[in-house]
Structure formats: C-alpha cells, structure tokens
mmCIF file of N, CA and C in Angstrom:
data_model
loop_
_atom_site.group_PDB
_atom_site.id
_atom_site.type_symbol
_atom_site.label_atom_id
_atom_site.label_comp_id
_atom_site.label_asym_id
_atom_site.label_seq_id
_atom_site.Cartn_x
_atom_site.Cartn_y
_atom_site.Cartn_z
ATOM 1 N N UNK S 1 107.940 103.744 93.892
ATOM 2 C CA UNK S 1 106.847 103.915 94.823
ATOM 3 C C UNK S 1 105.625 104.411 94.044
ATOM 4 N N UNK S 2 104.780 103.968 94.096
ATOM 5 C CA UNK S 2 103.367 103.895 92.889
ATOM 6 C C UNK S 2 102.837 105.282 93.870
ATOM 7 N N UNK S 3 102.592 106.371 92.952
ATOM 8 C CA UNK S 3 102.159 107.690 93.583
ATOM 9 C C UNK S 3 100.946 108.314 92.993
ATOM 10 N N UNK S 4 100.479 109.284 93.704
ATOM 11 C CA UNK S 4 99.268 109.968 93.416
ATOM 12 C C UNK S 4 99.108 111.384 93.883
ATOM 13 N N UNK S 5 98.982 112.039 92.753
ATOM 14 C CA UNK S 5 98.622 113.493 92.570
ATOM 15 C C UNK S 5 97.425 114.168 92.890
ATOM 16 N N UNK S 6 96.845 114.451 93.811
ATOM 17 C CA UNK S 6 95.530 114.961 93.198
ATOM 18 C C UNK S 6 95.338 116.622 94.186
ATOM 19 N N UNK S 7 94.372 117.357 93.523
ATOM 20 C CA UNK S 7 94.507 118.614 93.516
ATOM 21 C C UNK S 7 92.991 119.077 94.302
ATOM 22 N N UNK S 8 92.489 120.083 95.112
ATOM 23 C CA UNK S 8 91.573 120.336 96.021
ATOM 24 C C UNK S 8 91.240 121.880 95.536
ATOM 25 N N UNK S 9 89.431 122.188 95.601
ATOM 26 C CA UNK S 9 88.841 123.191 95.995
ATOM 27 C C UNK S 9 87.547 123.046 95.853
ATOM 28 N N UNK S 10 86.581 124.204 95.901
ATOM 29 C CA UNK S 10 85.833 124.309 96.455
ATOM 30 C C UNK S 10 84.790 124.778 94.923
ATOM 31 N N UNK S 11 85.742 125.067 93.793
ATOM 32 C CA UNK S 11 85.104 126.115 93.150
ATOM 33 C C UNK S 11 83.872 125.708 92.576
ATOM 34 N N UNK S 12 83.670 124.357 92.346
ATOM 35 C CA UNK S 12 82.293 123.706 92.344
ATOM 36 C C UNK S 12 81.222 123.431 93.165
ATOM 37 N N UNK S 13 81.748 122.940 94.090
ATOM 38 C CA UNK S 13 81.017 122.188 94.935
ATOM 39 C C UNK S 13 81.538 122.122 96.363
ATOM 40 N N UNK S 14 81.373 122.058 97.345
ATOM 41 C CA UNK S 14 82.186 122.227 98.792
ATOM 42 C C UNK S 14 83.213 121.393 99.126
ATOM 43 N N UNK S 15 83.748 120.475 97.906
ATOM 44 C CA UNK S 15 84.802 120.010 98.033
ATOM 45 C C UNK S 15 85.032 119.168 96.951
ATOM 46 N N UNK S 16 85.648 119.631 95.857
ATOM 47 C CA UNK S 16 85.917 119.215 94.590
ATOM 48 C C UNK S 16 87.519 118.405 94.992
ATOM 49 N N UNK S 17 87.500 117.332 94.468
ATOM 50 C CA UNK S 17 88.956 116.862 94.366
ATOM 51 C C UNK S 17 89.057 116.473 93.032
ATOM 52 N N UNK S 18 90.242 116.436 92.336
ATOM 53 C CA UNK S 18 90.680 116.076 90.882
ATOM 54 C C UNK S 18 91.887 115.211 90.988
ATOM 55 N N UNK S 19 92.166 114.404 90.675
ATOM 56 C CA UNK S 19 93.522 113.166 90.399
ATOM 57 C C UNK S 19 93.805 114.077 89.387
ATOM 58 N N UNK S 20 95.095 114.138 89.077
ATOM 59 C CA UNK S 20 96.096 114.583 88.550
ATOM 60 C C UNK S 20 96.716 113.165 87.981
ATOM 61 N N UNK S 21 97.388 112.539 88.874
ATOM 62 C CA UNK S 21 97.946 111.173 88.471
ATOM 63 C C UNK S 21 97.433 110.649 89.407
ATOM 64 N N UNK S 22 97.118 109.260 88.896
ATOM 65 C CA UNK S 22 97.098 108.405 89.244
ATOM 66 C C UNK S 22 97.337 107.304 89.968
ATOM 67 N N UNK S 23 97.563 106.358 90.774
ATOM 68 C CA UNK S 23 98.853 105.368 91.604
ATOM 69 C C UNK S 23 99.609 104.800 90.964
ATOM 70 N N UNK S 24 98.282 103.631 89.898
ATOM 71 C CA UNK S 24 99.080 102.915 88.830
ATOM 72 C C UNK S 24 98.920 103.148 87.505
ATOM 73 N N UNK S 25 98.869 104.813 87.381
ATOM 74 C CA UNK S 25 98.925 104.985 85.780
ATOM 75 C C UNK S 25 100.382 105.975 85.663
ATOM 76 N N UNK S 26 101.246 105.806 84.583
ATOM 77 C CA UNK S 26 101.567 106.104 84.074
ATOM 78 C C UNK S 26 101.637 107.708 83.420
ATOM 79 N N UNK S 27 102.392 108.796 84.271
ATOM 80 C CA UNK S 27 102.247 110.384 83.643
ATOM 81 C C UNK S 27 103.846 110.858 83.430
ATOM 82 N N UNK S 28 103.625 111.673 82.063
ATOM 83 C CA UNK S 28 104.694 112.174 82.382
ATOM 84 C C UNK S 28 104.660 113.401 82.872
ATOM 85 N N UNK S 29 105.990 114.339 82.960
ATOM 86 C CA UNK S 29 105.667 115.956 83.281
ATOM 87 C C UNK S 29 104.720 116.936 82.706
ATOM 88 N N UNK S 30 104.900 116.524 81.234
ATOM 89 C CA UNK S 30 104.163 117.520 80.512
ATOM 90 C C UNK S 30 102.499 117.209 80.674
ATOM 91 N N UNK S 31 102.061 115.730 80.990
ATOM 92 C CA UNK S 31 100.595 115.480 81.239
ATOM 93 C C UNK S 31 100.059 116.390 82.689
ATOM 94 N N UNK S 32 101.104 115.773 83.673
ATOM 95 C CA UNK S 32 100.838 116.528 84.649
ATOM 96 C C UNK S 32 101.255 117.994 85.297
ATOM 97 N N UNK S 33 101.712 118.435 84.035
ATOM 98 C CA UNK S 33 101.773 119.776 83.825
ATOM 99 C C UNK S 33 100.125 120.742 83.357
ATOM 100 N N UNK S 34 99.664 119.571 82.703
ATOM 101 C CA UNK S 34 98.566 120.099 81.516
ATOM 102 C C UNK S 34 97.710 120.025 82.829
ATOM 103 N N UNK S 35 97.442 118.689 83.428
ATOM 104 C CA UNK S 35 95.912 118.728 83.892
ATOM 105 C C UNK S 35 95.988 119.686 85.286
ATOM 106 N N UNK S 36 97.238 119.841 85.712
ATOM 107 C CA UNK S 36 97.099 121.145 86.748
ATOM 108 C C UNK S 36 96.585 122.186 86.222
ATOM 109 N N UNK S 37 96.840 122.434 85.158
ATOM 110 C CA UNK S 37 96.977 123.996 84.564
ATOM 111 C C UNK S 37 94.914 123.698 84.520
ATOM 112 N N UNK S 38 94.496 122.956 83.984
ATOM 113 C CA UNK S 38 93.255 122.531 83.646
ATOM 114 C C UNK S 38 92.253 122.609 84.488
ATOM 115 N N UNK S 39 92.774 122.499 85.916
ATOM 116 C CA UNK S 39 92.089 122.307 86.924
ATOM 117 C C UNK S 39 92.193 123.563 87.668
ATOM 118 N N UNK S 40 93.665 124.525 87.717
ATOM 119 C CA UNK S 40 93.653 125.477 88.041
ATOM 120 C C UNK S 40 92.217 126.635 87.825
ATOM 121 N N UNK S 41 91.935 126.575 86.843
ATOM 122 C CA UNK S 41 91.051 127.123 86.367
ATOM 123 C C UNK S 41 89.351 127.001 86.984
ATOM 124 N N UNK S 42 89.045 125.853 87.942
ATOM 125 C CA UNK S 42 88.203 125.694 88.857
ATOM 126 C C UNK S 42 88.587 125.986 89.944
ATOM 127 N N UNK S 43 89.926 126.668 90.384
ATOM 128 C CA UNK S 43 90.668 126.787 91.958
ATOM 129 C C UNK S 43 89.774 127.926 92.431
ATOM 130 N N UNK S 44 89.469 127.952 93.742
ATOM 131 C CA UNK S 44 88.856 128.990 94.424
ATOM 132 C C UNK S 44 89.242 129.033 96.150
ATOM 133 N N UNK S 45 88.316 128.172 96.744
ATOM 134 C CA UNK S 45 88.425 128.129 97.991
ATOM 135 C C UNK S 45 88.920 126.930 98.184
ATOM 136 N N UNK S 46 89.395 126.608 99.619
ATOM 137 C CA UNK S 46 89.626 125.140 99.833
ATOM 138 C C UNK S 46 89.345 124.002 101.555
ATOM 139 N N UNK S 47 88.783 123.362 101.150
ATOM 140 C CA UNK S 47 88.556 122.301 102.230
ATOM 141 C C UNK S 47 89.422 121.480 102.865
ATOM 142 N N UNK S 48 90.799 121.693 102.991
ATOM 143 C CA UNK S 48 91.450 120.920 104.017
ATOM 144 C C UNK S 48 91.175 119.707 104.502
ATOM 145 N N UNK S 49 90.647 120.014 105.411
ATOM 146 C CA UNK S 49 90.026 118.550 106.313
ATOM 147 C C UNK S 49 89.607 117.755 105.392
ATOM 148 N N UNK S 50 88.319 117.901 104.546
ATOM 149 C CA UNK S 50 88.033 117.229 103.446
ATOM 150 C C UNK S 50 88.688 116.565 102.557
ATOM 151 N N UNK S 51 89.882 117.229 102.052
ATOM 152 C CA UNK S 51 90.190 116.946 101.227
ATOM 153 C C UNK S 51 91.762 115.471 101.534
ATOM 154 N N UNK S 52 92.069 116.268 103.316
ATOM 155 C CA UNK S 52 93.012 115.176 103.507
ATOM 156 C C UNK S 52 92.139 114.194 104.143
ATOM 157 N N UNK S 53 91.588 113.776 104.360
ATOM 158 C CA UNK S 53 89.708 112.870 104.833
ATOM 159 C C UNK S 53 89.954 112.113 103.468
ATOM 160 N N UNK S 54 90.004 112.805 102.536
ATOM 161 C CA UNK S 54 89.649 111.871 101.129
ATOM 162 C C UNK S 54 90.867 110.928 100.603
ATOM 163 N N UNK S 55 92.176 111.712 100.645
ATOM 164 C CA UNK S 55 93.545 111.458 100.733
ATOM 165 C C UNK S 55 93.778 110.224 101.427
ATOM 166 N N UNK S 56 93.502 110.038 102.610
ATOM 167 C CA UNK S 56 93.835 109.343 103.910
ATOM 168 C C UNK S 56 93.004 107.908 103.423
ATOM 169 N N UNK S 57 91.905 108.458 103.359
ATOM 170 C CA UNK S 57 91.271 107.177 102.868
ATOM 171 C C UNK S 57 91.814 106.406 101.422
ATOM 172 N N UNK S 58 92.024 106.688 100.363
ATOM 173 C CA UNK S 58 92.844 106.344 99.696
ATOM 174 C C UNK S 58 93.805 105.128 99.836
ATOM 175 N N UNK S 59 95.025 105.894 101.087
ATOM 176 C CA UNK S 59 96.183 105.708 101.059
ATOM 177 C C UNK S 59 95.913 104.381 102.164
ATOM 178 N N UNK S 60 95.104 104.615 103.040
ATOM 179 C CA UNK S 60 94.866 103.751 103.800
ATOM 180 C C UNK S 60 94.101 102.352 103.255
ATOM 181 N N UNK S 61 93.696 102.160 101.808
ATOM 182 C CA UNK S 61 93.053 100.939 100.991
ATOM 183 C C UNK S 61 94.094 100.522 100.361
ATOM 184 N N UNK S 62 95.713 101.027 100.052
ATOM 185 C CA UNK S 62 96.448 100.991 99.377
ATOM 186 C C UNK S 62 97.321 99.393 100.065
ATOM 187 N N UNK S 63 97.658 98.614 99.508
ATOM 188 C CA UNK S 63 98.454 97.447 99.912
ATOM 189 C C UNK S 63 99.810 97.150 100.791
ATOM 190 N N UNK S 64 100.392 98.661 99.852
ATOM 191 C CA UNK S 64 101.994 98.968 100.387
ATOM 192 C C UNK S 64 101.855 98.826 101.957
ATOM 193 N N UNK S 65 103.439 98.518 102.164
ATOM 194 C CA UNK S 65 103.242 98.666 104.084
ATOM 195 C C UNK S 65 103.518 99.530 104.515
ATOM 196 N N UNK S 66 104.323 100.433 103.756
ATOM 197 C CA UNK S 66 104.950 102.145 104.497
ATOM 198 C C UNK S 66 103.864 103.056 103.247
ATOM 199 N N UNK S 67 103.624 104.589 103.626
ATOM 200 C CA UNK S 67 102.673 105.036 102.558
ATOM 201 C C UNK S 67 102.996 106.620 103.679
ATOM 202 N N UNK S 68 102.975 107.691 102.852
ATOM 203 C CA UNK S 68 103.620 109.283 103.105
ATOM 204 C C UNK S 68 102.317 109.895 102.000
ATOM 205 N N UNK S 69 102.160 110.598 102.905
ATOM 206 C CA UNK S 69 100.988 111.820 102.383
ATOM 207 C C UNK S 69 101.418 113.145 102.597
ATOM 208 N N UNK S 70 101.737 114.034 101.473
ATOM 209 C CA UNK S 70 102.509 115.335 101.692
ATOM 210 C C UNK S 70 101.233 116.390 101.198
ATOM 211 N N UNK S 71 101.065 117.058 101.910
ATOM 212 C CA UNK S 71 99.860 117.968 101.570
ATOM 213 C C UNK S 71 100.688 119.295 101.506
ATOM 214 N N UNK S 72 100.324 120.010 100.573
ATOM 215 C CA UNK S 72 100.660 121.675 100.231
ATOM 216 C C UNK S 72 99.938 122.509 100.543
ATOM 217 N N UNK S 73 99.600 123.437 101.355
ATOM 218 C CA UNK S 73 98.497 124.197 101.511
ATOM 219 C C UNK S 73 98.494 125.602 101.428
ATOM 220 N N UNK S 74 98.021 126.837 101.421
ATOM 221 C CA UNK S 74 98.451 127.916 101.783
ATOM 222 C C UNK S 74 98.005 128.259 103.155
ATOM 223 N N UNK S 75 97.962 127.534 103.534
ATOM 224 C CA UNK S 75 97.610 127.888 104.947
ATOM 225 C C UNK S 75 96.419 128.453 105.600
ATOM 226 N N UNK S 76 95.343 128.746 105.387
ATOM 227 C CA UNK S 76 94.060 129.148 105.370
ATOM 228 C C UNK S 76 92.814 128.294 104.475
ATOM 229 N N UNK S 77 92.414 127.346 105.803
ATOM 230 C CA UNK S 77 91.498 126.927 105.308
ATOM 231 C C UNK S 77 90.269 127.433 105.206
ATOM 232 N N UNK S 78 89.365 128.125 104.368
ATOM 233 C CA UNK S 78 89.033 128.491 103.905
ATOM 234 C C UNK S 78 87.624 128.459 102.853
ATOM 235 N N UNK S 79 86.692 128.049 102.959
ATOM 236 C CA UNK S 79 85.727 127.573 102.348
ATOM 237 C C UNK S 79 85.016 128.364 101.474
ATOM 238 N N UNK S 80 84.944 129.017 99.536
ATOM 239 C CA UNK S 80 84.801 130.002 99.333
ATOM 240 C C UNK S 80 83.153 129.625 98.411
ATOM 241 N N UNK S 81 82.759 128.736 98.941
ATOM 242 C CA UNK S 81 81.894 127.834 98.111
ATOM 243 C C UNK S 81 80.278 128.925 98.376
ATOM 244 N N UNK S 82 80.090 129.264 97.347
ATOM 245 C CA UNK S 82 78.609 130.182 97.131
ATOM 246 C C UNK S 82 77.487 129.307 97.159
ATOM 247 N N UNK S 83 77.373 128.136 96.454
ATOM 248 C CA UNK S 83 76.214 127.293 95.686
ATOM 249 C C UNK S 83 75.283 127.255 96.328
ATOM 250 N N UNK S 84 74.251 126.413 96.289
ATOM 251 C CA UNK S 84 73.177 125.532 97.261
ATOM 252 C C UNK S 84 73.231 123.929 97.742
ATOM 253 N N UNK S 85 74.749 123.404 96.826
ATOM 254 C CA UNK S 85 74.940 121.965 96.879
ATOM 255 C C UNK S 85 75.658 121.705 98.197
#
C-alpha cells in the first residue's frame, strides 16, 4: 500500500506541514527516523483542521480505490503561532 508520512505545526508559519515519506518514494527506518527528529525541532503549536484539510486532499487525488488516514494528535488543538504571516 504506497504510504505517506507527513508531520504538522505551527512553529513557522500557521500551518507548517513536512512529508516525512513520501507515497511513491522509497524510506527506510533510519531516514524516517532522521527527518522526524529534523523537523521535531520546528514543533510548537498545531493546526488540526489544517493540517487534516491538507491530508484529505492528498489522499483524495490519490488513484487507489480504498485509502485510510490515521492522524496522531495530542489532543489540543492549539495554535501557538506568534508571527505576522
């Protein structure tokens, strides 16, 4: 099942998303070990809605006929975004 990783916050911009993996690329553990850890490091607040808005759309351009979206959250959505953007 061709899958996709990608990771959500705020710490840039009011709704930063990052791919992790890819659908049709190729990761192993230790890559997607690294670019979490990588991205962790911009984690702050997070956009929910946004971010499964972005997800959805995705999955919904995708070809397959069955398609599962598992979202992790801590439960508090949360918006911790300071900027002017």
């Amino acid at each position: 099942m061709p899958t996709m990783i990608s990771s959500f916050t705020t710490g840039l911009t009011r709704s930063d998303i990052g791919i992790i993996k890819h659908f049709d690329r190729p990761a192993t553990e230790k890559q997607i070990a690294s670019r979490f850890g990588q991205w962790y490091k911009l984690m702050s607040g997070n956009a929910d809605a946004d971010a499964v808005m972005w997800a959805y759309r995705r999955l919904r351009e995708r070809k397959e006929p069955r398609k599962l979206l598992i979202v992790l959250s801590d439960g508090a959505p949360a918006c911790a975004f300071q900027g002017g953007g």
